[in-house]
Coordinates of C-alpha atoms in Angstrom, one line a residue:
Chain A
M226 CA 108.3 206.4 103.0
H227 CA 108.9 209.9 104.2
E228 CA 112.3 211.1 105.6
L229 CA 112.3 210.6 109.3
T230 CA 112.3 213.7 111.6
Q231 CA 115.0 213.9 114.3
D232 CA 112.4 212.6 116.9
E233 CA 111.5 209.7 114.8
E234 CA 115.2 208.9 114.1
E235 CA 115.7 208.8 117.8
I236 CA 112.8 206.5 118.4
R237 CA 114.1 204.2 115.6
D238 CA 117.6 204.2 117.0
A239 CA 116.4 203.4 120.5
E240 CA 114.4 200.4 119.0
L241 CA 117.5 199.3 117.1
L242 CA 119.6 199.5 120.4
I243 CA 116.9 197.3 122.1
L244 CA 117.3 194.7 119.3
L245 CA 121.2 194.9 119.6
I246 CA 121.0 194.2 123.4
L247 CA 118.5 191.5 122.9
G248 CA 120.5 189.8 120.2
M249 CA 123.8 190.1 122.1
A250 CA 121.9 188.5 125.1
G251 CA 121.3 185.4 123.1
G252 CA 117.7 186.2 122.1
K253 CA 115.9 186.4 125.4
I254 CA 116.2 188.9 128.1
S255 CA 114.1 190.2 131.0
V256 CA 112.7 193.7 130.8
L257 CA 114.5 194.4 134.0
H258 CA 117.9 193.4 132.7
L259 CA 117.2 195.3 129.4
H260 CA 116.3 198.4 131.3
K261 CA 119.4 198.4 133.4
I262 CA 121.8 197.6 130.6
F263 CA 120.3 200.4 128.5
F264 CA 120.8 202.6 131.6
F265 CA 124.5 201.9 131.7
L266 CA 124.9 202.6 128.0
W267 CA 122.8 205.8 128.5
K268 CA 125.2 207.0 131.1
F269 CA 128.1 205.9 129.0
H270 CA 127.4 207.3 125.5
P271 CA 126.3 210.8 124.7
E272 CA 124.4 209.6 121.6
V273 CA 122.4 207.1 123.6
K274 CA 121.6 209.8 126.1
K275 CA 119.7 211.7 123.5
L276 CA 117.4 208.7 122.8
V277 CA 115.4 208.3 126.1
D278 CA 115.2 209.8 129.5
F279 CA 115.9 207.9 132.8
V280 CA 114.4 208.8 136.1
P281 CA 114.6 207.4 139.7
H282 CA 111.8 205.0 140.1
L283 CA 110.5 202.1 142.2
K284 CA 113.1 199.6 140.7
G285 CA 115.8 202.1 140.4
P286 CA 116.7 203.9 137.2
Y287 CA 113.7 203.7 134.9
S288 CA 112.8 205.0 131.5
F289 CA 109.1 205.4 130.6
D290 CA 110.1 206.0 127.0
L291 CA 111.9 202.7 126.9
D292 CA 109.1 200.8 128.5
D293 CA 106.8 202.1 125.8
L294 CA 109.2 201.3 123.0
I295 CA 109.7 197.7 124.3
K296 CA 106.1 197.0 124.3
N297 CA 105.0 199.1 121.3
P298 CA 107.8 199.5 118.8
T299 CA 107.1 201.8 116.0
Y300 CA 109.8 201.2 113.4
I301 CA 111.4 197.9 114.3
N302 CA 108.4 195.7 114.0
D303 CA 108.0 192.0 114.6
C304 CA 111.5 191.6 115.7
W305 CA 110.7 190.6 119.3
K306 CA 107.8 189.4 121.3
Y307 CA 107.0 190.6 124.7
I308 CA 106.2 187.8 127.1
P309 CA 104.4 188.9 130.3
P310 CA 105.7 187.6 133.8
L311 CA 105.4 183.8 133.9
N312 CA 103.8 183.7 137.3
S313 CA 102.9 185.9 140.3
S314 CA 106.2 185.3 142.2
E315 CA 108.2 188.3 143.3
A316 CA 111.1 187.5 140.9
E317 CA 108.8 187.3 138.0
K318 CA 107.0 190.6 139.0
V319 CA 110.3 192.4 139.4
K320 CA 111.7 191.1 136.1
G321 CA 108.6 192.6 134.4
G322 CA 108.3 189.9 131.7
Y323 CA 110.7 189.1 128.9
L324 CA 111.6 190.0 125.3
K325 CA 112.1 187.1 122.9
I326 CA 113.7 187.6 119.6
T327 CA 111.7 186.5 116.5
K328 CA 113.1 184.9 113.3
K329 CA 112.9 188.3 111.6
G330 CA 114.5 189.9 114.6
N331 CA 117.5 187.5 114.3
E332 CA 117.9 188.5 110.7
V333 CA 117.7 192.2 111.4
Y334 CA 120.0 191.8 114.4
N335 CA 122.7 190.1 112.3
K336 CA 122.3 192.9 109.7
I337 CA 122.5 195.8 112.1
L338 CA 125.4 194.1 114.0
H339 CA 127.3 193.7 110.8
G340 CA 126.5 197.2 109.7
L341 CA 127.6 198.7 113.1
T342 CA 130.8 196.7 113.1
E343 CA 131.6 197.9 109.6
K344 CA 130.7 201.5 110.6
A345 CA 132.9 201.2 113.7
K346 CA 136.0 200.8 111.6
E347 CA 135.7 204.6 110.8
D348 CA 133.4 206.0 113.3
E349 CA 134.3 206.4 117.0
D350 CA 130.8 206.6 118.3
A351 CA 129.8 203.4 116.6
L352 CA 133.0 201.6 118.0
A353 CA 132.5 202.9 121.5
L354 CA 128.9 201.7 121.4
I355 CA 129.5 198.2 120.0
S356 CA 132.5 197.6 122.3
A357 CA 130.4 198.7 125.3
I358 CA 127.5 196.4 124.3
E359 CA 129.9 193.4 123.8
L360 CA 131.5 194.1 127.1
I361 CA 128.4 194.5 129.4
V362 CA 125.6 192.5 127.9
P363 CA 127.2 189.0 128.5
L364 CA 128.3 190.2 131.9
Y365 CA 125.0 191.6 133.3
T366 CA 122.8 189.0 131.7
R367 CA 124.6 186.3 133.7
L368 CA 123.4 188.0 136.9
D369 CA 120.1 187.1 138.5
W370 CA 117.7 190.0 139.0
D371 CA 118.5 190.3 142.7
E372 CA 122.2 190.3 142.1
L373 CA 121.9 192.9 139.5
L374 CA 119.7 195.2 141.6
F375 CA 121.9 194.6 144.7
L376 CA 125.0 195.8 142.7
L377 CA 123.1 198.8 141.3
Y378 CA 121.5 200.0 144.5
T379 CA 124.7 199.8 146.5
D380 CA 126.8 201.6 143.9
E381 CA 127.2 205.2 145.1
T382 CA 127.8 206.5 141.6
N383 CA 124.1 205.7 140.8
K384 CA 122.6 206.8 144.1
E385 CA 120.3 209.4 142.8
F386 CA 118.7 206.8 140.6
S387 CA 118.2 204.3 143.4
E388 CA 116.8 206.6 146.2
K389 CA 113.1 205.9 145.3
S390 CA 113.5 202.1 145.1
E391 CA 110.9 200.2 147.0
L392 CA 112.8 197.0 146.5
S393 CA 116.0 198.0 148.2
K394 CA 115.0 196.8 151.7
S395 CA 114.3 193.3 150.7
I396 CA 117.4 193.2 148.5
L397 CA 119.6 194.5 151.2
K398 CA 118.1 192.0 153.7
N399 CA 119.6 189.3 151.6
S400 CA 123.0 190.9 151.2
E401 CA 125.1 187.9 152.5
K402 CA 123.2 185.4 150.3
I403 CA 123.5 187.6 147.2
V404 CA 127.2 188.3 147.7
S405 CA 127.8 184.5 148.1
K406 CA 126.1 184.0 144.7
L407 CA 128.2 186.8 143.1
I408 CA 131.4 185.1 144.4
K409 CA 130.3 181.8 143.1
K410 CA 129.8 183.3 139.7
G411 CA 133.3 184.9 139.7
I412 CA 131.8 188.4 139.6
I413 CA 133.3 189.2 143.0
P414 CA 136.5 187.8 144.2
V415 CA 136.1 186.0 147.5
E416 CA 138.5 188.3 149.3
K417 CA 136.2 191.3 148.5
R418 CA 133.2 189.6 150.3
E419 CA 133.4 192.0 153.3
S420 CA 134.0 195.1 151.2
L421 CA 130.9 194.4 149.2
I422 CA 128.7 193.6 152.4
E423 CA 130.2 196.8 153.9
R424 CA 129.3 198.7 150.7
A425 CA 125.7 197.5 151.2
R426 CA 125.7 198.5 154.9
N427 CA 126.9 202.1 153.9
A428 CA 124.3 202.6 151.1
W429 CA 122.3 205.1 153.2
W430 CA 120.5 206.3 150.0
V431 CA 118.5 203.1 149.8
K432 CA 117.6 202.7 153.4
Chain B
M77 CA 147.9 198.5 112.4
T78 CA 150.0 199.5 115.4
T79 CA 149.1 198.1 118.7
N80 CA 150.7 200.7 120.9
S81 CA 147.9 201.6 123.2
I82 CA 148.0 201.1 126.9
A83 CA 145.2 201.2 129.6
I84 CA 146.6 201.6 133.0
D85 CA 145.2 203.0 136.3
S86 CA 146.4 205.9 138.4
S87 CA 148.8 204.0 140.6
F88 CA 151.3 203.8 137.8
Y89 CA 151.4 207.6 137.3
I90 CA 151.3 208.2 141.0
A91 CA 154.2 205.8 141.7
F92 CA 156.5 207.8 139.4
M93 CA 155.4 211.1 140.9
S94 CA 155.5 210.2 144.6
P95 CA 158.6 211.2 146.6
K96 CA 158.3 208.0 148.7
E97 CA 158.0 205.6 145.6
I98 CA 159.8 205.9 142.3
N99 CA 159.9 209.7 142.2
D100 CA 161.2 210.1 138.7
I101 CA 159.3 212.3 136.3
E102 CA 161.9 212.2 133.5
I103 CA 161.5 208.4 133.2
L104 CA 157.8 208.7 133.4
I105 CA 157.8 211.2 130.5
E106 CA 160.0 209.0 128.4
I107 CA 157.7 206.0 128.9
L108 CA 154.7 208.1 128.0
K109 CA 156.3 209.2 124.8
R110 CA 157.0 205.6 123.8
Y111 CA 153.4 204.4 123.8
E112 CA 149.9 205.9 123.6
F113 CA 148.5 206.0 127.2
F114 CA 144.7 206.3 127.3
I115 CA 142.9 207.4 130.5
G116 CA 139.3 208.2 131.6
E117 CA 137.9 210.8 133.8
I118 CA 138.2 208.9 137.0
V119 CA 141.9 208.0 136.6
L120 CA 142.6 211.6 135.6
K121 CA 140.8 212.8 138.7
E122 CA 142.8 210.4 141.0
I123 CA 146.1 211.6 139.6
S124 CA 145.0 215.3 139.9
V125 CA 143.9 214.9 143.5
K126 CA 147.4 213.6 144.4
H127 CA 149.6 215.4 142.0
G128 CA 147.7 218.2 140.3
D129 CA 150.6 220.5 140.5
L130 CA 153.0 218.1 138.8
L131 CA 150.4 217.4 136.1
E132 CA 150.5 221.0 135.2
K133 CA 154.3 221.4 135.6
I134 CA 155.3 218.5 133.2
K135 CA 152.4 219.1 130.9
M136 CA 151.5 215.5 131.1
L137 CA 148.1 216.0 129.6
K138 CA 149.8 216.5 126.3
L139 CA 151.4 213.1 126.5
I140 CA 148.4 211.0 127.2
I141 CA 145.0 210.6 125.5
I142 CA 142.0 211.4 127.7
L143 CA 138.8 209.9 126.8
E144 CA 136.3 212.5 127.6
R145 CA 133.4 211.9 125.2
Y146 CA 132.3 208.6 126.9
D147 CA 132.0 207.8 130.5
Y148 CA 133.9 204.5 130.6
S149 CA 133.5 204.3 134.4
A150 CA 129.7 203.9 133.9
L151 CA 129.9 200.5 132.3
L152 CA 131.4 198.6 135.2
S153 CA 130.9 201.0 138.2
V154 CA 128.2 198.8 139.8
I155 CA 130.9 196.1 140.2
G156 CA 134.0 198.3 140.7
D157 CA 132.8 201.1 142.9
K158 CA 134.4 200.7 146.4
I159 CA 135.3 197.0 145.6
F160 CA 138.3 197.5 143.4
K161 CA 140.5 200.5 143.7
K162 CA 138.7 203.2 141.9
G163 CA 139.7 203.6 138.3
E164 CA 140.5 200.0 137.6
Y165 CA 137.1 199.2 136.2
E166 CA 137.3 202.3 134.1
C167 CA 140.6 200.9 132.7
M168 CA 139.1 197.6 131.9
A169 CA 136.3 199.2 129.9
I170 CA 138.9 201.4 128.0
A171 CA 141.0 198.3 127.4
Y172 CA 138.1 196.5 125.9
Y173 CA 137.4 199.5 123.5
L174 CA 141.1 199.6 122.5
F175 CA 141.0 195.8 121.9
K176 CA 138.0 196.2 119.6
K177 CA 140.0 198.9 117.9
N178 CA 142.8 196.4 117.3
K179 CA 145.1 198.8 119.1
L180 CA 145.5 197.4 122.6
H181 CA 149.1 196.8 123.6
S182 CA 148.6 196.1 127.3
L183 CA 146.1 196.4 130.1
I184 CA 148.3 196.9 133.1
I185 CA 146.8 195.8 136.4
D186 CA 148.6 195.0 139.6
D187 CA 145.7 194.4 142.0
G188 CA 145.0 190.6 142.4
S189 CA 141.2 191.0 142.7
A190 CA 140.9 193.2 139.7
R191 CA 143.0 190.6 137.7
D192 CA 140.7 187.9 138.8
F193 CA 137.8 189.8 137.6
V194 CA 139.2 190.2 134.2
E195 CA 140.3 186.7 134.0
N196 CA 136.7 185.4 135.0
N197 CA 134.7 188.0 133.1
I198 CA 136.5 189.6 130.2
P199 CA 138.7 186.6 128.9
S200 CA 139.5 188.3 125.6
L201 CA 141.7 190.8 127.6
N202 CA 143.6 188.0 129.3
P203 CA 146.4 187.9 126.7
F204 CA 146.9 191.7 127.1
M205 CA 146.9 191.8 131.0
K206 CA 150.3 192.6 132.5
Y207 CA 151.8 193.6 135.9
T208 CA 153.5 197.0 135.7
L209 CA 157.0 195.7 136.2
R210 CA 156.5 193.0 133.7
F211 CA 155.4 195.7 131.2
I212 CA 158.5 197.7 131.9
V213 CA 160.9 194.8 131.7
D214 CA 159.3 193.7 128.4
S215 CA 159.4 197.1 127.1
H216 CA 163.2 197.0 127.5
C217 CA 164.0 193.4 126.7
L218 CA 161.4 192.6 124.0
E219 CA 160.8 196.1 122.5
Q220 CA 163.8 198.1 123.3
K221 CA 161.6 201.1 124.1
I222 CA 163.0 201.7 127.5
S223 CA 166.8 201.8 127.9
R224 CA 168.5 199.2 130.1
K225 CA 169.9 201.9 132.4
K226 CA 166.3 203.3 133.1
T227 CA 164.8 199.9 133.5
L228 CA 167.4 199.1 136.1
I229 CA 166.8 202.6 137.8
I230 CA 163.0 201.8 138.0
L231 CA 163.5 198.3 139.5
D232 CA 166.0 199.6 141.9
K233 CA 163.8 202.4 143.0
V234 CA 160.8 200.2 143.4
K235 CA 162.9 197.8 145.6
R236 CA 164.2 200.6 147.8
A237 CA 160.7 202.1 148.2
I238 CA 159.4 198.7 149.3
L239 CA 162.2 198.3 151.8
D240 CA 161.4 201.8 153.1
G241 CA 157.8 200.7 153.7
S242 CA 156.0 202.0 150.6
R243 CA 153.9 199.8 148.4
P244 CA 154.5 200.8 144.7
F245 CA 152.4 198.8 142.3
N246 CA 150.8 197.0 145.2
L247 CA 154.2 195.2 146.0
T248 CA 155.3 194.3 149.5
E249 CA 158.5 192.9 150.9
K250 CA 157.5 189.3 150.0
N251 CA 157.7 190.4 146.4
I252 CA 161.4 191.4 146.7
G253 CA 162.3 188.0 145.2
V254 CA 160.2 188.8 142.1
I255 CA 162.1 192.2 141.7
D256 CA 165.5 190.4 142.0
Q257 CA 164.3 187.9 139.3
L258 CA 163.4 190.9 137.0
L259 CA 166.8 192.5 137.6
K260 CA 168.5 189.2 136.6
E261 CA 166.2 189.0 133.5
V262 CA 167.2 192.6 132.5
D263 CA 170.8 191.8 133.0
E264 CA 170.6 188.8 130.7
C265 CA 168.2 189.8 128.0
Q266 CA 170.3 192.2 125.9
K267 CA 173.5 190.2 126.1

């Protein structure tokens, strides 16, 4: 096998990161959740930023590169299976299908997780990445698609990526219901209910 | 491996710098020298906005570790922005990184909602989470890192600030009993 060029290495690393997120999520994740978690890591880590581009799109921050890698991986083959939306409901359409880890994917995931954890003992970039993945994947995969999009669209720090969203109206219309679900899950404390609803009211960039 | 690293939000630094709160830069510097204080860009910005001149004057940036390479605020901002005090979600993410590094000493949070969030969603940080005054009292009583005299000065100044209508570390008059209890603890711990 030839030595990888820098571009090829970046593609491989992006595919490894997809597998890491998928594995940390328990082996199944919606394409929507994967995209948004990758986006947070992309904003967080300068090395992740080199791997793909994100642009404002119809569901908020979106990466065409990532979408392609999810469906047609080049280097990390047979590690996950793409499952199309299960039916024609709005939720399934928005979630964009799922990734399911394969047996081989599980083995590779365990291997790269171990490798990255070992590397993290001496390498700050690896430590920052693995700690961020461990922190946010269990948290955001607990959220339903509408909860995740609600939080993302109403967060001012991501407003430039949410401006083109075509889902924002229907999401914001259900603010009270979504906030109640977030409180029930312990994501938002009950005393912050009004602050969060107010945040949604003030999210002029998605109206 | 030393676990000497602290993640704390801007209200700690601001309380020591504000004339209406503790207003004691010398003690702040002494505490900063005893531990490794980590901060991110958001917290640094919050302190700079309120006390940029003092930051320069006391050369505080040499006493703390600023994490500039990674944007820790990006990880939890969708939950934190405008819901918790700004900076707290950044602290939580930094604390998790320090925890993974086996260096976390304390994640110091005074806001009740932010503490609930940690308890519900980042349980591995629970054993490290402290209120500011608990951290200071433990630093004296358990670690002998802050002198008895300075610990008493801090508690006394916090109490006075509250009675004058300020809210250092999110405390109000109904918390005066807690401060009295801490004063008693300090009085007894080194006997």
